mmCIF file of C-alpha atoms and ligand atoms in Angstrom:
data_model
loop_
_atom_site.group_PDB
_atom_site.id
_atom_site.type_symbol
_atom_site.label_atom_id
_atom_site.label_comp_id
_atom_site.label_asym_id
_atom_site.label_seq_id
_atom_site.Cartn_x
_atom_site.Cartn_y
_atom_site.Cartn_z
ATOM 1 C CA MET N 1 0.000 0.000 0.000
ATOM 2 C CA GLY N 2 1.183 3.520 -0.711
ATOM 3 C CA PHE N 3 4.651 4.596 -1.707
ATOM 4 C CA ASN N 4 6.800 1.957 -3.369
ATOM 5 C CA GLU N 5 10.511 2.721 -2.798
ATOM 6 C CA LYS N 6 11.788 0.369 -5.483
ATOM 7 C CA GLU N 7 9.508 1.649 -8.242
ATOM 8 C CA ARG N 8 9.485 5.223 -6.907
ATOM 9 C CA ALA N 9 5.744 5.187 -7.394
ATOM 10 C CA PHE N 10 2.633 5.768 -5.358
ATOM 11 C CA ILE N 11 0.120 2.980 -5.843
ATOM 12 C CA GLU N 12 -3.429 2.874 -4.539
ATOM 13 C CA TRP N 13 -4.642 -0.681 -4.122
ATOM 14 C CA TYR N 14 -8.331 -1.261 -4.647
ATOM 15 C CA PRO N 15 -10.160 -4.496 -3.708
ATOM 16 C CA ARG N 16 -9.055 -7.688 -5.457
ATOM 17 C CA GLY N 17 -5.536 -6.385 -6.057
ATOM 18 C CA TYR N 18 -6.416 -3.766 -8.656
ATOM 19 C CA GLY N 19 -3.891 -0.922 -8.539
ATOM 20 C CA VAL N 20 -3.727 2.654 -9.803
ATOM 21 C CA GLY N 21 -0.350 4.339 -9.586
ATOM 22 C CA PHE N 22 1.827 7.291 -10.452
ATOM 23 C CA LYS N 23 5.591 7.563 -10.821
ATOM 24 C CA VAL N 24 6.813 9.969 -8.176
ATOM 25 C CA THR N 25 9.746 12.402 -8.438
ATOM 26 C CA ASP N 26 9.434 13.881 -4.937
ATOM 27 C CA ARG N 27 7.798 13.048 -1.620
ATOM 28 C CA LEU N 28 6.646 16.468 -0.478
ATOM 29 C CA PHE N 29 4.682 16.047 2.686
ATOM 30 C CA GLU N 30 3.171 13.499 5.012
ATOM 31 C CA THR N 31 1.137 14.078 8.154
ATOM 32 C CA GLN N 32 -1.482 12.555 10.370
ATOM 33 C CA THR N 33 -4.317 15.093 10.651
ATOM 34 C CA GLU N 34 -7.025 14.958 13.264
ATOM 35 C CA TYR N 35 -9.059 12.794 10.861
ATOM 36 C CA GLN N 36 -6.824 11.011 8.393
ATOM 37 C CA ARG N 37 -3.360 10.374 6.992
ATOM 38 C CA LEU N 38 -2.447 12.970 4.367
ATOM 39 C CA GLU N 39 0.306 12.484 1.781
ATOM 40 C CA LEU N 40 1.472 14.786 -0.978
ATOM 41 C CA TYR N 41 3.722 13.800 -3.891
ATOM 42 C CA GLU N 42 5.195 15.362 -6.996
ATOM 43 C CA THR N 43 4.458 13.027 -9.896
ATOM 44 C CA GLU N 44 6.370 12.547 -13.103
ATOM 45 C CA GLY N 45 3.656 13.653 -15.501
ATOM 46 C CA PHE N 46 0.542 14.781 -13.603
ATOM 47 C CA GLY N 47 1.662 17.493 -11.201
ATOM 48 C CA LYS N 48 1.065 17.071 -7.489
ATOM 49 C CA LEU N 49 -0.808 14.096 -6.080
ATOM 50 C CA LEU N 50 -2.987 14.381 -2.957
ATOM 51 C CA VAL N 51 -3.660 11.184 -1.002
ATOM 52 C CA LEU N 52 -5.944 10.706 2.024
ATOM 53 C CA ASP N 53 -5.798 7.469 4.018
ATOM 54 C CA GLY N 54 -4.010 5.819 1.115
ATOM 55 C CA THR N 55 -6.620 6.800 -1.485
ATOM 56 C CA VAL N 56 -5.929 9.111 -4.427
ATOM 57 C CA GLN N 57 -7.951 12.336 -4.150
ATOM 58 C CA LEU N 58 -6.551 14.122 -7.158
ATOM 59 C CA VAL N 59 -3.650 14.839 -9.439
ATOM 60 C CA GLU N 60 -3.304 18.469 -10.491
ATOM 61 C CA VAL N 61 -3.145 17.591 -14.162
ATOM 62 C CA GLY N 62 -6.519 16.060 -14.901
ATOM 63 C CA GLU N 63 -8.414 16.879 -11.689
ATOM 64 C CA GLU N 64 -11.035 18.538 -13.913
ATOM 65 C CA SER N 65 -11.974 15.045 -15.155
ATOM 66 C CA TYR N 66 -13.553 14.620 -11.705
ATOM 67 C CA HIS N 67 -14.640 18.148 -10.794
ATOM 68 C CA GLU N 68 -16.357 18.897 -14.132
ATOM 69 C CA PRO N 69 -18.747 15.915 -14.104
ATOM 70 C CA LEU N 70 -19.380 16.364 -10.379
ATOM 71 C CA VAL N 71 -20.411 20.000 -10.735
ATOM 72 C CA HIS N 72 -21.593 21.002 -14.195
ATOM 73 C CA PRO N 73 -24.241 18.422 -15.185
ATOM 74 C CA VAL N 74 -26.442 19.318 -12.190
ATOM 75 C CA MET N 75 -25.671 23.033 -12.398
ATOM 76 C CA LEU N 76 -26.624 23.113 -16.078
ATOM 77 C CA ALA N 77 -29.727 20.967 -15.627
ATOM 78 C CA HIS N 78 -30.998 23.365 -12.936
ATOM 79 C CA PRO N 79 -32.702 26.452 -14.442
ATOM 80 C CA ASN N 80 -31.333 28.888 -11.864
ATOM 81 C CA PRO N 81 -28.858 27.498 -9.314
ATOM 82 C CA ARG N 82 -28.211 30.321 -6.858
ATOM 83 C CA ARG N 83 -27.397 28.787 -3.502
ATOM 84 C CA ILE N 84 -25.051 25.840 -3.426
ATOM 85 C CA LEU N 85 -23.795 23.616 -0.630
ATOM 86 C CA ILE N 86 -20.610 21.576 -0.929
ATOM 87 C CA ILE N 87 -19.854 18.911 1.676
ATOM 88 C CA GLY N 88 -16.162 17.992 1.718
ATOM 89 C CA GLY N 89 -14.102 19.213 -1.211
ATOM 90 C CA GLY N 90 -11.277 20.595 0.945
ATOM 91 C CA ASP N 91 -8.935 21.058 -2.017
ATOM 92 C CA GLY N 92 -11.264 23.717 -3.455
ATOM 93 C CA GLY N 93 -11.689 22.210 -6.922
ATOM 94 C CA THR N 94 -15.434 21.707 -6.576
ATOM 95 C CA LEU N 95 -15.888 25.212 -5.170
ATOM 96 C CA ARG N 96 -13.898 26.647 -8.070
ATOM 97 C CA GLU N 97 -16.132 24.951 -10.674
ATOM 98 C CA VAL N 98 -19.333 25.972 -8.838
ATOM 99 C CA LEU N 99 -18.271 29.628 -8.778
ATOM 100 C CA ARG N 100 -17.816 29.657 -12.541
ATOM 101 C CA HIS N 101 -21.625 29.801 -12.820
ATOM 102 C CA GLU N 102 -22.876 33.377 -12.957
ATOM 103 C CA THR N 103 -26.191 32.434 -11.331
ATOM 104 C CA VAL N 104 -24.443 31.533 -8.058
ATOM 105 C CA GLU N 105 -25.035 34.022 -5.252
ATOM 106 C CA LYS N 106 -23.572 31.982 -2.451
ATOM 107 C CA ALA N 107 -21.560 28.763 -2.268
ATOM 108 C CA THR N 108 -21.132 27.262 1.181
ATOM 109 C CA MET N 109 -18.448 24.637 1.670
ATOM 110 C CA VAL N 110 -18.306 22.494 4.809
ATOM 111 C CA GLU N 111 -15.083 20.505 5.122
ATOM 112 C CA ILE N 112 -14.347 18.474 8.229
ATOM 113 C CA ASP N 113 -10.547 18.510 7.979
ATOM 114 C CA GLU N 114 -8.958 21.944 8.141
ATOM 115 C CA THR N 115 -5.530 20.499 7.311
ATOM 116 C CA VAL N 116 -6.768 19.459 3.856
ATOM 117 C CA ILE N 117 -7.787 23.060 3.155
ATOM 118 C CA GLU N 118 -4.506 24.460 4.497
ATOM 119 C CA VAL N 119 -2.264 22.011 2.654
ATOM 120 C CA SER N 120 -4.232 22.533 -0.566
ATOM 121 C CA LYS N 121 -3.931 26.307 -0.271
ATOM 122 C CA ILE N 122 -0.177 26.121 0.215
ATOM 123 C CA TYR N 123 0.822 23.355 -2.187
ATOM 124 C CA LEU N 124 -1.885 22.763 -4.787
ATOM 125 C CA ASN N 125 -2.767 24.761 -7.854
ATOM 126 C CA VAL N 126 -6.416 23.697 -7.658
ATOM 127 C CA ALA N 127 -8.622 26.252 -5.881
ATOM 128 C CA LYS N 128 -7.293 29.070 -8.102
ATOM 129 C CA GLY N 129 -8.668 31.844 -5.903
ATOM 130 C CA ALA N 130 -12.013 30.187 -5.144
ATOM 131 C CA PHE N 131 -11.511 30.405 -1.368
ATOM 132 C CA GLU N 132 -11.166 34.201 -1.659
ATOM 133 C CA ASP N 133 -14.279 34.681 -3.819
ATOM 134 C CA PRO N 134 -16.792 36.927 -1.977
ATOM 135 C CA ARG N 135 -19.594 34.473 -2.837
ATOM 136 C CA ALA N 136 -17.771 31.627 -1.054
ATOM 137 C CA GLU N 137 -18.389 30.757 2.570
ATOM 138 C CA VAL N 138 -15.889 28.171 3.766
ATOM 139 C CA MET N 139 -16.576 26.418 7.046
ATOM 140 C CA VAL N 140 -14.605 23.801 8.932
ATOM 141 C CA GLY N 141 -17.015 21.321 10.461
ATOM 142 C CA ASP N 142 -18.948 18.102 10.264
ATOM 143 C CA GLY N 143 -21.157 18.103 7.174
ATOM 144 C CA VAL N 144 -23.593 15.613 8.705
ATOM 145 C CA LYS N 145 -24.189 17.884 11.684
ATOM 146 C CA TYR N 146 -24.306 21.012 9.512
ATOM 147 C CA LEU N 147 -26.983 19.583 7.245
ATOM 148 C CA ARG N 148 -29.060 18.414 10.199
ATOM 149 C CA GLU N 149 -28.964 21.817 11.888
ATOM 150 C CA THR N 150 -28.828 24.506 9.211
ATOM 151 C CA ASP N 151 -31.787 26.809 8.509
ATOM 152 C CA GLU N 152 -30.499 27.540 5.022
ATOM 153 C CA ARG N 153 -32.007 26.063 1.869
ATOM 154 C CA PHE N 154 -30.101 25.137 -1.282
ATOM 155 C CA ASP N 155 -30.719 24.658 -4.986
ATOM 156 C CA VAL N 156 -27.874 22.180 -5.355
ATOM 157 C CA ILE N 157 -26.063 20.055 -2.756
ATOM 158 C CA ILE N 158 -22.773 18.486 -3.846
ATOM 159 C CA VAL N 159 -21.020 15.810 -1.830
ATOM 160 C CA ASP N 160 -17.302 15.636 -2.628
ATOM 161 C CA SER N 161 -16.222 13.079 -0.077
ATOM 162 C CA THR N 162 -13.780 10.242 0.332
ATOM 163 C CA ASP N 163 -14.978 6.685 -0.335
ATOM 164 C CA PRO N 164 -18.208 5.235 1.088
ATOM 165 C CA VAL N 165 -16.142 3.244 3.571
ATOM 166 C CA GLY N 166 -14.531 4.657 6.720
ATOM 167 C CA PRO N 167 -15.328 8.160 8.021
ATOM 168 C CA ALA N 168 -17.391 9.227 4.987
ATOM 169 C CA LYS N 169 -19.764 6.259 5.306
ATOM 170 C CA LEU N 170 -22.332 8.423 7.096
ATOM 171 C CA LEU N 171 -22.597 10.589 3.978
ATOM 172 C CA PHE N 172 -24.050 7.575 2.175
ATOM 173 C CA SER N 173 -26.810 6.784 4.679
ATOM 174 C CA GLU N 174 -30.553 7.114 4.244
ATOM 175 C CA GLU N 175 -30.682 9.479 7.208
ATOM 176 C CA PHE N 176 -28.186 11.809 5.606
ATOM 177 C CA TYR N 177 -30.113 11.740 2.317
ATOM 178 C CA ARG N 178 -33.282 12.698 4.201
ATOM 179 C CA ASN N 179 -31.573 15.676 5.758
ATOM 180 C CA ALA N 180 -30.261 16.708 2.359
ATOM 181 C CA TYR N 181 -33.722 16.364 0.800
ATOM 182 C CA ASP N 182 -35.217 18.565 3.530
ATOM 183 C CA LYS N 183 -32.609 21.269 3.000
ATOM 184 C CA LEU N 184 -33.149 21.502 -0.752
ATOM 185 C CA ASN N 185 -35.522 24.152 -2.063
ATOM 186 C CA ASP N 186 -38.782 22.928 -3.659
ATOM 187 C CA LYS N 187 -36.746 22.075 -6.714
ATOM 188 C CA GLY N 188 -33.202 20.908 -6.239
ATOM 189 C CA PHE N 189 -30.434 18.508 -7.115
ATOM 190 C CA TYR N 190 -28.270 16.416 -4.862
ATOM 191 C CA ILE N 191 -25.141 14.842 -6.300
ATOM 192 C CA THR N 192 -22.538 12.572 -4.792
ATOM 193 C CA GLN N 193 -19.553 10.683 -6.094
ATOM 194 C CA ALA N 194 -20.274 6.995 -5.549
ATOM 195 C CA GLY N 195 -17.036 5.102 -6.150
ATOM 196 C CA SER N 196 -15.506 2.915 -8.841
ATOM 197 C CA VAL N 197 -18.110 1.269 -11.072
ATOM 198 C CA TYR N 198 -16.137 -1.988 -11.250
ATOM 199 C CA LEU N 199 -14.603 -2.172 -7.787
ATOM 200 C CA PHE N 200 -17.226 -0.585 -5.523
ATOM 201 C CA THR N 201 -20.287 -1.895 -7.330
ATOM 202 C CA ASN N 202 -21.965 -3.047 -4.110
ATOM 203 C CA GLU N 203 -21.482 0.350 -2.457
ATOM 204 C CA LEU N 204 -22.928 2.011 -5.560
ATOM 205 C CA ILE N 205 -26.002 -0.230 -5.507
ATOM 206 C CA ASP N 206 -26.506 0.317 -1.763
ATOM 207 C CA ALA N 207 -26.260 4.101 -2.110
ATOM 208 C CA TYR N 208 -28.644 4.065 -5.085
ATOM 209 C CA ARG N 209 -31.181 1.978 -3.178
ATOM 210 C CA ALA N 210 -31.030 4.312 -0.158
ATOM 211 C CA MET N 211 -31.339 7.437 -2.323
ATOM 212 C CA LYS N 212 -34.387 6.001 -4.110
ATOM 213 C CA LYS N 213 -36.182 5.785 -0.781
ATOM 214 C CA VAL N 214 -35.712 9.514 -0.262
ATOM 215 C CA PHE N 215 -35.582 11.472 -3.509
ATOM 216 C CA ASP N 216 -38.376 11.920 -6.044
ATOM 217 C CA ARG N 217 -36.116 10.501 -8.764
ATOM 218 C CA VAL N 218 -32.564 9.183 -8.812
ATOM 219 C CA TYR N 219 -30.176 9.085 -11.765
ATOM 220 C CA TYR N 220 -26.812 7.365 -12.063
ATOM 221 C CA PHE N 221 -23.987 8.129 -14.415
ATOM 222 C CA SER N 222 -20.330 7.319 -14.923
ATOM 223 C CA PHE N 223 -17.256 9.163 -16.077
ATOM 224 C CA PRO N 224 -13.599 8.257 -16.657
ATOM 225 C CA VAL N 225 -11.528 10.068 -14.025
ATOM 226 C CA ILE N 226 -7.747 10.413 -14.229
ATOM 227 C CA GLY N 227 -6.208 8.866 -11.125
ATOM 228 C CA TYR N 228 -9.151 6.691 -10.116
ATOM 229 C CA ALA N 229 -10.018 3.112 -11.034
ATOM 230 C CA SER N 230 -12.410 4.267 -13.719
ATOM 231 C CA PRO N 231 -15.159 4.499 -14.789
ATOM 232 C CA TRP N 232 -16.219 6.424 -11.702
ATOM 233 C CA SER N 233 -19.858 6.572 -10.618
ATOM 234 C CA PHE N 234 -22.042 9.511 -9.605
ATOM 235 C CA LEU N 235 -25.574 9.531 -8.194
ATOM 236 C CA VAL N 236 -28.042 12.376 -8.644
ATOM 237 C CA GLY N 237 -31.101 12.802 -6.418
ATOM 238 C CA VAL N 238 -33.908 15.047 -7.625
ATOM 239 C CA LYS N 239 -36.377 16.983 -5.519
ATOM 240 C CA GLY N 240 -39.448 18.317 -7.285
ATOM 241 C CA ASP N 241 -39.999 18.933 -10.921
ATOM 242 C CA LEU N 242 -36.521 18.988 -12.483
ATOM 243 C CA ASP N 243 -35.176 17.054 -15.437
ATOM 244 C CA PHE N 244 -31.608 15.773 -15.273
ATOM 245 C CA THR N 245 -31.670 14.427 -18.834
ATOM 246 C CA ARG N 246 -31.393 17.930 -20.353
ATOM 247 C CA VAL N 247 -28.882 20.706 -19.799
ATOM 248 C CA ASP N 248 -28.703 24.340 -20.866
ATOM 249 C CA VAL N 249 -26.234 24.190 -23.733
ATOM 250 C CA GLU N 250 -26.152 27.995 -24.130
ATOM 251 C CA ARG N 251 -24.958 28.491 -20.564
ATOM 252 C CA ALA N 252 -22.538 25.608 -21.022
ATOM 253 C CA ARG N 253 -20.764 27.241 -23.976
ATOM 254 C CA LYS N 254 -19.502 30.074 -21.812
ATOM 255 C CA LEU N 255 -17.823 27.572 -19.506
ATOM 256 C CA ASP N 256 -15.619 26.106 -22.223
ATOM 257 C CA LEU N 257 -15.406 22.698 -20.542
ATOM 258 C CA TYR N 258 -12.620 20.220 -21.225
ATOM 259 C CA TYR N 259 -13.875 16.786 -20.116
ATOM 260 C CA TYR N 260 -17.649 16.823 -19.583
ATOM 261 C CA ASP N 261 -19.402 17.482 -22.883
ATOM 262 C CA PRO N 262 -22.827 19.127 -22.378
ATOM 263 C CA GLU N 263 -23.580 18.773 -26.075
ATOM 264 C CA ARG N 264 -23.381 14.998 -25.556
ATOM 265 C CA HIS N 265 -25.016 15.000 -22.134
ATOM 266 C CA GLU N 266 -26.778 11.705 -22.914
ATOM 267 C CA THR N 267 -23.429 9.871 -23.079
ATOM 268 C CA LEU N 268 -23.040 10.373 -19.313
ATOM 269 C CA PHE N 269 -25.644 7.700 -18.656
ATOM 270 C CA GLN N 270 -23.604 4.907 -20.154
ATOM 271 C CA MET N 271 -23.038 2.029 -17.741
ATOM 272 C CA PRO N 272 -21.701 -1.488 -18.270
ATOM 273 C CA ARG N 273 -24.797 -3.578 -18.903
ATOM 274 C CA TYR N 274 -24.442 -5.780 -15.811
ATOM 275 C CA VAL N 275 -24.222 -2.686 -13.595
ATOM 276 C CA ARG N 276 -27.284 -1.108 -15.193
ATOM 277 C CA GLU N 277 -29.205 -4.332 -14.597
ATOM 278 C CA LEU N 278 -28.065 -4.490 -10.967
ATOM 279 C CA LEU N 279 -29.152 -0.876 -10.495
ATOM 280 C CA GLU N 280 -32.526 -1.464 -12.115
ATOM 281 C CA ARG N 281 -33.144 -4.391 -9.797
ATOM 282 C CA ALA N 282 -32.019 -2.449 -6.702
HETATM 283 N N1 AG3 X 301 -12.937 13.083 -3.677
HETATM 284 C C1 AG3 X 301 -12.537 11.712 -3.536
HETATM 285 C C2 AG3 X 301 -13.073 10.746 -4.499
HETATM 286 C C3 AG3 X 301 -12.796 9.362 -4.030
HETATM 287 C C4 AG3 X 301 -11.535 8.783 -4.540
HETATM 288 N N2 AG3 X 301 -11.465 7.416 -4.145
HETATM 289 C C5 AG3 X 301 -10.409 6.625 -4.336
HETATM 290 N N3 AG3 X 301 -9.370 7.030 -5.005
HETATM 291 N N4 AG3 X 301 -10.431 5.402 -3.871
HETATM 292 C C6 AG3 X 301 -12.029 13.783 -4.482
HETATM 293 C C7 AG3 X 301 -11.578 15.029 -3.917
HETATM 294 C C8 AG3 X 301 -11.367 15.996 -5.017
HETATM 295 N N5 AG3 X 301 -11.991 17.237 -4.757
#
């Protein structure tokens, strides 16, 4: 697990011995935060690599392949997303993409681990000024507690967490989904990353089943993400009368996206057949 001296590579091992790795030129930083083990590497071809508890969070070159599909499909399917909540996302990449939408009046981010924010601010070229944007409200705290207690209402809630095992498991529970549903405006989207399609299939199915109990409609989609055992899965919960199968292509043009292609929005919904069948039976 982790850094391999002989290969000079960082390798993340998934279940069943499936590995994803990067050649490393420098070991920059390693610390035990209050919540998790944080490692930072310089890679040969993908910029800096951020690792939490042994799992790849992002590489600087290609992080948009995760942040674009997490943020823009829901933002562009919503007619007027003004108030946004991000749970997790300490590196600031999700916040950055959210703030690119002119409709946004306020984006609240609740990250449990302050060290992730600090380290990202110092070492990573990811947030690109998002933390300083006047529309951003960045809070250090427990997202589960925040969502249970807040009086605010949101048009879009985005969960940018670690895997549905370990500390983030609570973010994939029916109770959490209910709190999220309650804190959405009459019409709203909830989106969460939901793990590797091939290697966390059971977690994906479980999360989908739980979300279906709570939201008016639930969609699933997948996207190839650089640095993860791809394809990666995403789940979208809908409250009220919103359609996730269509996006505003006019608004999308101004964003000049690199990975997610709004003009081919329908290609998001591609899943390996066996996974689609498992989801349909869930
Ligand atoms: N959020 C983490 C996605 C989960 C990655 N899982 C894994 N490699 N096993 C990404 C943080 C980027 N804002």
